[in-house]
XYZ file of C-alpha atoms in Angstrom:
372
model
C -24.395 -55.390 -21.202
C -25.207 -55.427 -17.581
C -26.215 -59.368 -17.501
C -22.634 -60.226 -18.409
C -21.094 -58.080 -16.076
C -22.729 -59.160 -13.542
C -23.358 -62.746 -14.363
C -19.414 -63.103 -15.092
C -19.039 -61.173 -11.510
C -21.367 -63.757 -10.129
C -19.195 -66.837 -11.123
C -16.291 -65.698 -10.492
C -15.503 -63.079 -7.990
C -18.844 -62.849 -6.282
C -18.396 -61.361 -2.144
C -14.854 -59.484 -4.331
C -14.748 -56.013 -4.691
C -14.751 -56.208 -8.679
C -14.033 -59.321 -11.310
C -10.248 -59.126 -12.468
C -11.364 -60.240 -15.717
C -8.096 -61.950 -17.963
C -7.661 -64.513 -14.703
C -10.762 -64.197 -13.840
C -11.199 -63.756 -10.245
C -11.552 -61.671 -7.500
C -9.993 -58.814 -6.066
C -10.396 -56.838 -2.679
C -7.851 -53.777 -3.266
C -7.253 -51.404 -0.907
C -9.824 -49.199 -0.915
C -12.106 -49.960 1.697
C -10.272 -51.116 4.499
C -11.652 -54.968 4.028
C -15.372 -53.861 3.380
C -16.551 -56.288 0.805
C -18.791 -56.500 -1.955
C -18.494 -53.152 -3.634
C -19.573 -53.936 -7.112
C -23.017 -55.445 -5.155
C -23.881 -53.032 -3.236
C -23.232 -50.312 -6.383
C -24.901 -52.754 -8.238
C -27.911 -52.702 -6.257
C -30.432 -50.142 -8.150
C -29.397 -50.830 -12.029
C -30.384 -54.753 -10.810
C -33.868 -53.013 -9.513
C -34.336 -50.613 -11.451
C -33.158 -52.999 -14.944
C -36.270 -55.345 -13.374
C -33.245 -58.171 -13.213
C -35.308 -59.825 -9.744
C -33.329 -62.416 -9.136
C -29.983 -60.830 -9.039
C -31.398 -58.306 -6.950
C -33.285 -61.095 -4.873
C -29.241 -63.023 -4.038
C -27.663 -59.729 -3.539
C -29.907 -58.248 -1.004
C -29.746 -61.815 0.121
C -25.842 -61.193 0.524
C -26.251 -57.663 2.586
C -28.274 -58.964 4.374
C -26.027 -62.167 5.408
C -22.491 -60.539 4.284
C -21.985 -57.157 4.692
C -20.343 -56.758 7.835
C -19.516 -53.311 8.246
C -16.751 -53.984 11.406
C -13.294 -54.156 8.732
C -10.438 -53.064 10.598
C -8.557 -51.066 8.153
C -8.324 -47.907 6.150
C -10.616 -47.006 3.446
C -11.217 -43.782 1.352
C -14.549 -41.726 2.638
C -14.898 -40.649 -1.173
C -15.135 -44.385 -2.111
C -16.780 -45.753 0.870
C -19.200 -42.894 0.206
C -20.175 -43.476 -3.154
C -19.969 -46.708 -3.352
C -21.356 -48.457 -0.631
C -22.854 -45.165 1.295
C -24.658 -44.177 -2.104
C -25.544 -47.578 -3.380
C -27.476 -48.542 -0.024
C -28.992 -45.303 0.270
C -30.370 -45.876 -3.730
C -30.965 -48.759 -2.420
C -33.503 -47.918 0.472
C -34.797 -45.094 -1.680
C -36.069 -47.391 -4.355
C -37.262 -49.990 -2.546
C -37.875 -49.250 0.767
C -36.342 -52.220 2.036
C -35.581 -51.352 5.970
C -31.761 -53.458 6.250
C -30.465 -51.212 3.224
C -31.698 -47.871 5.568
C -30.199 -49.729 9.034
C -26.627 -50.730 7.612
C -25.808 -47.154 5.790
C -26.877 -45.240 9.255
C -24.487 -48.374 11.048
C -21.672 -46.791 7.955
C -22.651 -43.789 8.137
C -21.703 -42.988 12.080
C -18.005 -45.328 11.826
C -17.381 -42.611 8.901
C -17.664 -39.468 10.784
C -14.585 -39.933 13.133
C -12.620 -39.230 9.384
C -13.863 -34.722 10.591
C -11.701 -34.599 13.963
C -9.486 -32.085 12.273
C -8.838 -28.536 13.666
C -11.106 -26.946 9.902
C -13.058 -29.785 10.174
C -11.994 -30.500 6.636
C -11.443 -34.402 6.766
C -8.461 -37.070 5.612
C -8.955 -38.744 3.023
C -8.513 -42.681 5.124
C -9.778 -43.654 7.318
C -9.690 -46.562 9.363
C -13.012 -47.798 9.913
C -11.837 -50.636 12.886
C -10.075 -47.772 15.288
C -12.843 -45.225 15.149
C -10.506 -42.466 13.655
C -8.594 -41.352 11.059
C -5.369 -42.606 9.292
C -3.051 -40.673 7.313
C -2.120 -36.867 7.201
C -1.450 -34.998 4.274
C -3.592 -32.904 1.712
C -7.370 -33.370 1.110
C -8.706 -33.728 -1.774
C -11.378 -30.987 -3.003
C -13.153 -33.962 -4.828
C -13.069 -36.480 -2.190
C -14.339 -33.897 0.789
C -16.478 -32.069 -2.167
C -18.495 -35.024 -2.982
C -20.417 -36.165 0.576
C -23.063 -33.932 0.370
C -25.979 -35.418 -1.487
C -25.580 -38.492 0.722
C -24.130 -37.216 3.883
C -27.397 -34.285 3.766
C -29.780 -38.329 3.497
C -27.859 -39.640 6.268
C -29.859 -36.661 8.770
C -33.107 -37.100 6.774
C -33.319 -40.809 7.294
C -31.686 -41.064 11.290
C -33.063 -37.027 11.764
C -29.466 -36.925 13.166
C -28.045 -33.292 11.939
C -24.255 -34.246 12.469
C -24.048 -35.428 9.141
C -26.014 -32.693 7.556
C -23.389 -30.170 9.978
C -19.595 -32.420 8.756
C -20.636 -31.343 5.050
C -22.155 -27.791 5.495
C -19.722 -26.718 7.261
C -17.385 -27.790 4.352
C -19.014 -25.880 2.213
C -18.315 -22.699 4.258
C -15.141 -22.753 5.227
C -14.720 -23.353 1.291
C -16.353 -19.746 0.419
C -14.822 -17.963 3.057
C -11.002 -18.689 1.398
C -9.600 -17.009 -0.668
C -9.529 -18.713 -4.275
C -7.086 -17.484 -6.926
C -8.519 -15.806 -9.818
C -11.854 -17.767 -8.164
C -10.813 -21.196 -9.010
C -10.601 -23.801 -6.122
C -7.129 -25.337 -6.459
C -7.651 -28.951 -5.852
C -5.449 -29.862 -2.272
C -6.709 -28.561 0.703
C -4.153 -28.880 4.515
C -7.063 -29.933 6.769
C -4.739 -28.996 9.886
C -4.338 -24.997 7.766
C -6.988 -25.213 5.858
C -4.838 -23.313 3.479
C -4.298 -24.387 0.263
C -1.977 -26.529 -0.318
C -0.819 -26.000 -4.163
C -2.887 -24.050 -6.786
C -2.898 -26.490 -9.189
C -7.401 -26.709 -10.847
C -8.912 -28.675 -13.078
C -12.243 -30.375 -13.912
C -10.879 -33.521 -14.315
C -9.408 -35.764 -11.815
C -9.211 -34.036 -7.983
C -11.405 -31.860 -8.755
C -14.008 -32.787 -10.522
C -17.651 -34.205 -8.269
C -16.770 -31.590 -6.127
C -18.739 -28.523 -8.814
C -20.999 -31.663 -9.653
C -21.941 -31.530 -6.290
C -22.417 -28.609 -5.829
C -25.651 -28.056 -8.857
C -26.999 -31.710 -7.735
C -27.137 -30.291 -4.074
C -29.289 -27.044 -5.570
C -31.385 -29.479 -6.902
C -31.503 -32.383 -4.979
C -33.208 -29.645 -2.372
C -36.037 -28.789 -4.298
C -33.806 -25.832 -5.597
C -34.095 -24.239 -2.156
C -30.349 -24.292 -1.400
C -29.282 -21.639 -2.553
C -25.404 -20.919 -1.624
C -25.231 -24.194 -3.643
C -26.519 -22.547 -6.777
C -24.842 -19.289 -5.766
C -21.240 -21.133 -5.181
C -22.054 -23.326 -8.068
C -22.466 -19.947 -10.629
C -19.891 -17.810 -9.472
C -17.351 -21.926 -9.722
C -18.743 -22.859 -13.140
C -17.909 -18.181 -13.775
C -14.553 -18.520 -13.355
C -14.096 -22.071 -14.989
C -14.895 -20.284 -18.566
C -13.036 -16.517 -17.135
C -9.725 -18.387 -16.896
C -9.719 -22.557 -18.747
C -12.251 -22.338 -20.448
C -10.681 -22.412 -24.446
C -10.703 -23.001 -27.812
C -8.385 -24.480 -30.042
C -7.481 -23.504 -33.163
C -10.214 -26.607 -34.739
C -12.780 -24.934 -33.319
C -13.013 -27.064 -30.209
C -13.816 -26.093 -26.810
C -12.136 -28.077 -24.605
C -11.866 -27.133 -21.008
C -7.603 -26.943 -19.891
C -6.135 -27.172 -16.027
C -4.300 -24.175 -13.912
C -0.998 -24.440 -12.485
C -0.333 -21.446 -10.513
C -1.441 -19.474 -13.555
C 0.068 -21.579 -16.202
C -1.914 -23.304 -19.042
C -1.681 -27.180 -19.757
C -4.276 -27.049 -22.857
C -4.728 -31.561 -21.710
C -8.250 -32.802 -20.720
C -8.382 -35.942 -18.560
C -11.390 -38.460 -19.400
C -12.650 -37.419 -16.004
C -13.364 -33.619 -17.363
C -16.058 -34.801 -19.741
C -19.092 -35.259 -17.333
C -18.359 -31.152 -16.954
C -20.625 -31.394 -20.674
C -23.993 -33.121 -18.567
C -23.273 -31.129 -15.265
C -23.165 -27.570 -17.951
C -25.816 -28.724 -19.005
C -28.039 -29.822 -15.921
C -27.370 -26.565 -15.086
C -28.179 -24.154 -17.566
C -32.078 -23.712 -16.720
C -30.751 -22.805 -13.664
C -29.232 -20.111 -14.756
C -29.458 -16.405 -15.424
C -32.223 -15.831 -18.529
C -29.625 -14.846 -20.480
C -27.151 -16.918 -20.007
C -29.052 -20.140 -19.994
C -28.757 -20.657 -24.327
C -25.218 -20.078 -23.739
C -24.892 -22.656 -20.916
C -27.200 -24.707 -22.710
C -24.240 -24.743 -26.393
C -21.207 -25.054 -23.957
C -22.293 -28.071 -22.957
C -23.041 -28.668 -26.858
C -19.750 -27.938 -27.003
C -17.714 -29.528 -24.623
C -19.132 -32.460 -24.933
C -18.718 -32.163 -28.587
C -14.834 -32.184 -28.328
C -15.175 -35.453 -26.035
C -17.052 -37.102 -28.903
C -14.286 -35.842 -31.300
C -11.421 -37.875 -28.737
C -13.161 -41.015 -29.659
C -13.337 -40.440 -32.688
C -10.384 -40.156 -33.586
C -9.011 -42.666 -31.752
C -8.421 -45.741 -33.771
C -10.211 -48.256 -31.188
C -13.466 -44.960 -31.357
C -12.994 -45.384 -27.654
C -11.121 -41.994 -25.650
C -7.935 -42.255 -24.288
C -7.279 -41.568 -20.485
C -5.561 -38.099 -21.604
C -6.374 -35.310 -24.547
C -4.272 -32.863 -25.569
C -5.020 -29.405 -27.730
C -0.607 -28.643 -28.042
C 1.995 -29.585 -30.936
C -0.804 -29.307 -33.821
C -3.302 -32.459 -33.100
C -5.806 -31.696 -31.339
C -8.035 -33.776 -29.120
C -5.942 -37.264 -29.106
C -3.929 -38.635 -26.994
C -0.466 -37.663 -28.108
C 1.083 -39.300 -24.641
C 2.195 -42.654 -24.966
C 1.246 -42.658 -21.465
C -2.349 -41.546 -22.253
C -3.185 -44.025 -24.408
C -5.576 -46.869 -23.102
C -9.447 -46.807 -21.920
C -10.616 -48.395 -18.674
C -14.789 -47.823 -18.883
C -13.811 -44.336 -17.879
C -18.507 -43.512 -18.243
C -17.625 -39.859 -18.672
C -18.284 -39.677 -21.797
C -21.576 -41.929 -22.327
C -22.290 -39.649 -18.585
C -23.032 -36.419 -21.098
C -24.535 -37.828 -24.118
C -27.224 -39.651 -21.761
C -28.190 -36.291 -20.186
C -27.158 -33.929 -23.270
C -29.959 -36.376 -24.824
C -32.421 -35.787 -21.958
C -31.944 -32.338 -21.902
C -32.142 -31.172 -26.435
C -33.410 -34.546 -27.426
C -31.167 -34.447 -30.492
C -30.310 -38.084 -32.213
C -26.502 -37.542 -32.442
C -25.798 -38.040 -28.750
C -28.148 -41.245 -28.996
C -26.289 -42.190 -32.077
C -22.806 -41.627 -30.135
C -23.967 -43.798 -27.572
C -24.629 -46.118 -29.601
C -21.074 -45.477 -31.258
C -19.269 -46.857 -27.898
C -21.022 -49.314 -27.344
C -20.509 -51.400 -30.880
C -16.814 -49.782 -30.402
C -16.726 -52.126 -26.726
C -17.277 -55.271 -28.727
C -15.749 -54.091 -30.994
C -12.547 -53.832 -28.581
């Protein structure tokens, strides 16, 4: 599957950010402010791990000769971080190739002006050319909360504490700000440091903030006590306010809008089965099995969203109201765009439990891709 995707990207879209499969041409998009080659940078570690040596070497040569960081356009801080910074860091740690270290530190410097706000909460969009932030409005929890892992490593590689200081400042502000029922809303003003509206979700807009808390703790060799405390208190608030059981016995994570529950779960929220699973072992002893069970229940629900659809691939969002459960009841939710979150939870749960059903579910999804 990797070879198929890579060979077609290479043939039709080499150097562009993504391949448009129907028209078979490359696309730059508007998320990366003129940066190119997102698919190449994002694939370096996978190519290397899979032993696709020639493809990896060709990708590395592209980075050496063609990855131009002096673009001049508006870029998503979040997308540049997870794809370019994350991709280059992974490639460097796996291979030790100095070019990846040099490129990632150069790029990291270009992202720092995004934090020049009254609160230190970064703007969502940065102009990479003029070294300043570009857009006003709210900052999104999942975006400014999904910088920590990469920025800590920028400090490790550069010896410059500023990267870690920037993300620790975000965390300290979030820790201290008043939270409704202990929950983190999805929108925050980078000017006032106040929540903009009380919408809480484990799906898009919120998701990876929580994931980065538990992973920050684990990545620190379990020394980052602040991340641990914030993660488990957030998880308790989520369980108390958002986790629901359907009439049919399915456990799901609803969304919260100013105190009113919206009984829907996005495909993006299905990462949470794996997240709760990997955090189970470090919780208080009496809750370890509870969290592992909760992780299994959420993952089961997300599998149901696949198995109950005609294609056996899950919808973008599925609901638990009006009698229907774990199905895309609205036309606007009935599509699938290669999202990995459900498969990701299968993988984590397989590693944690070695229950063969997770491998079987993963294989069923692979067969559904090829049938589609």
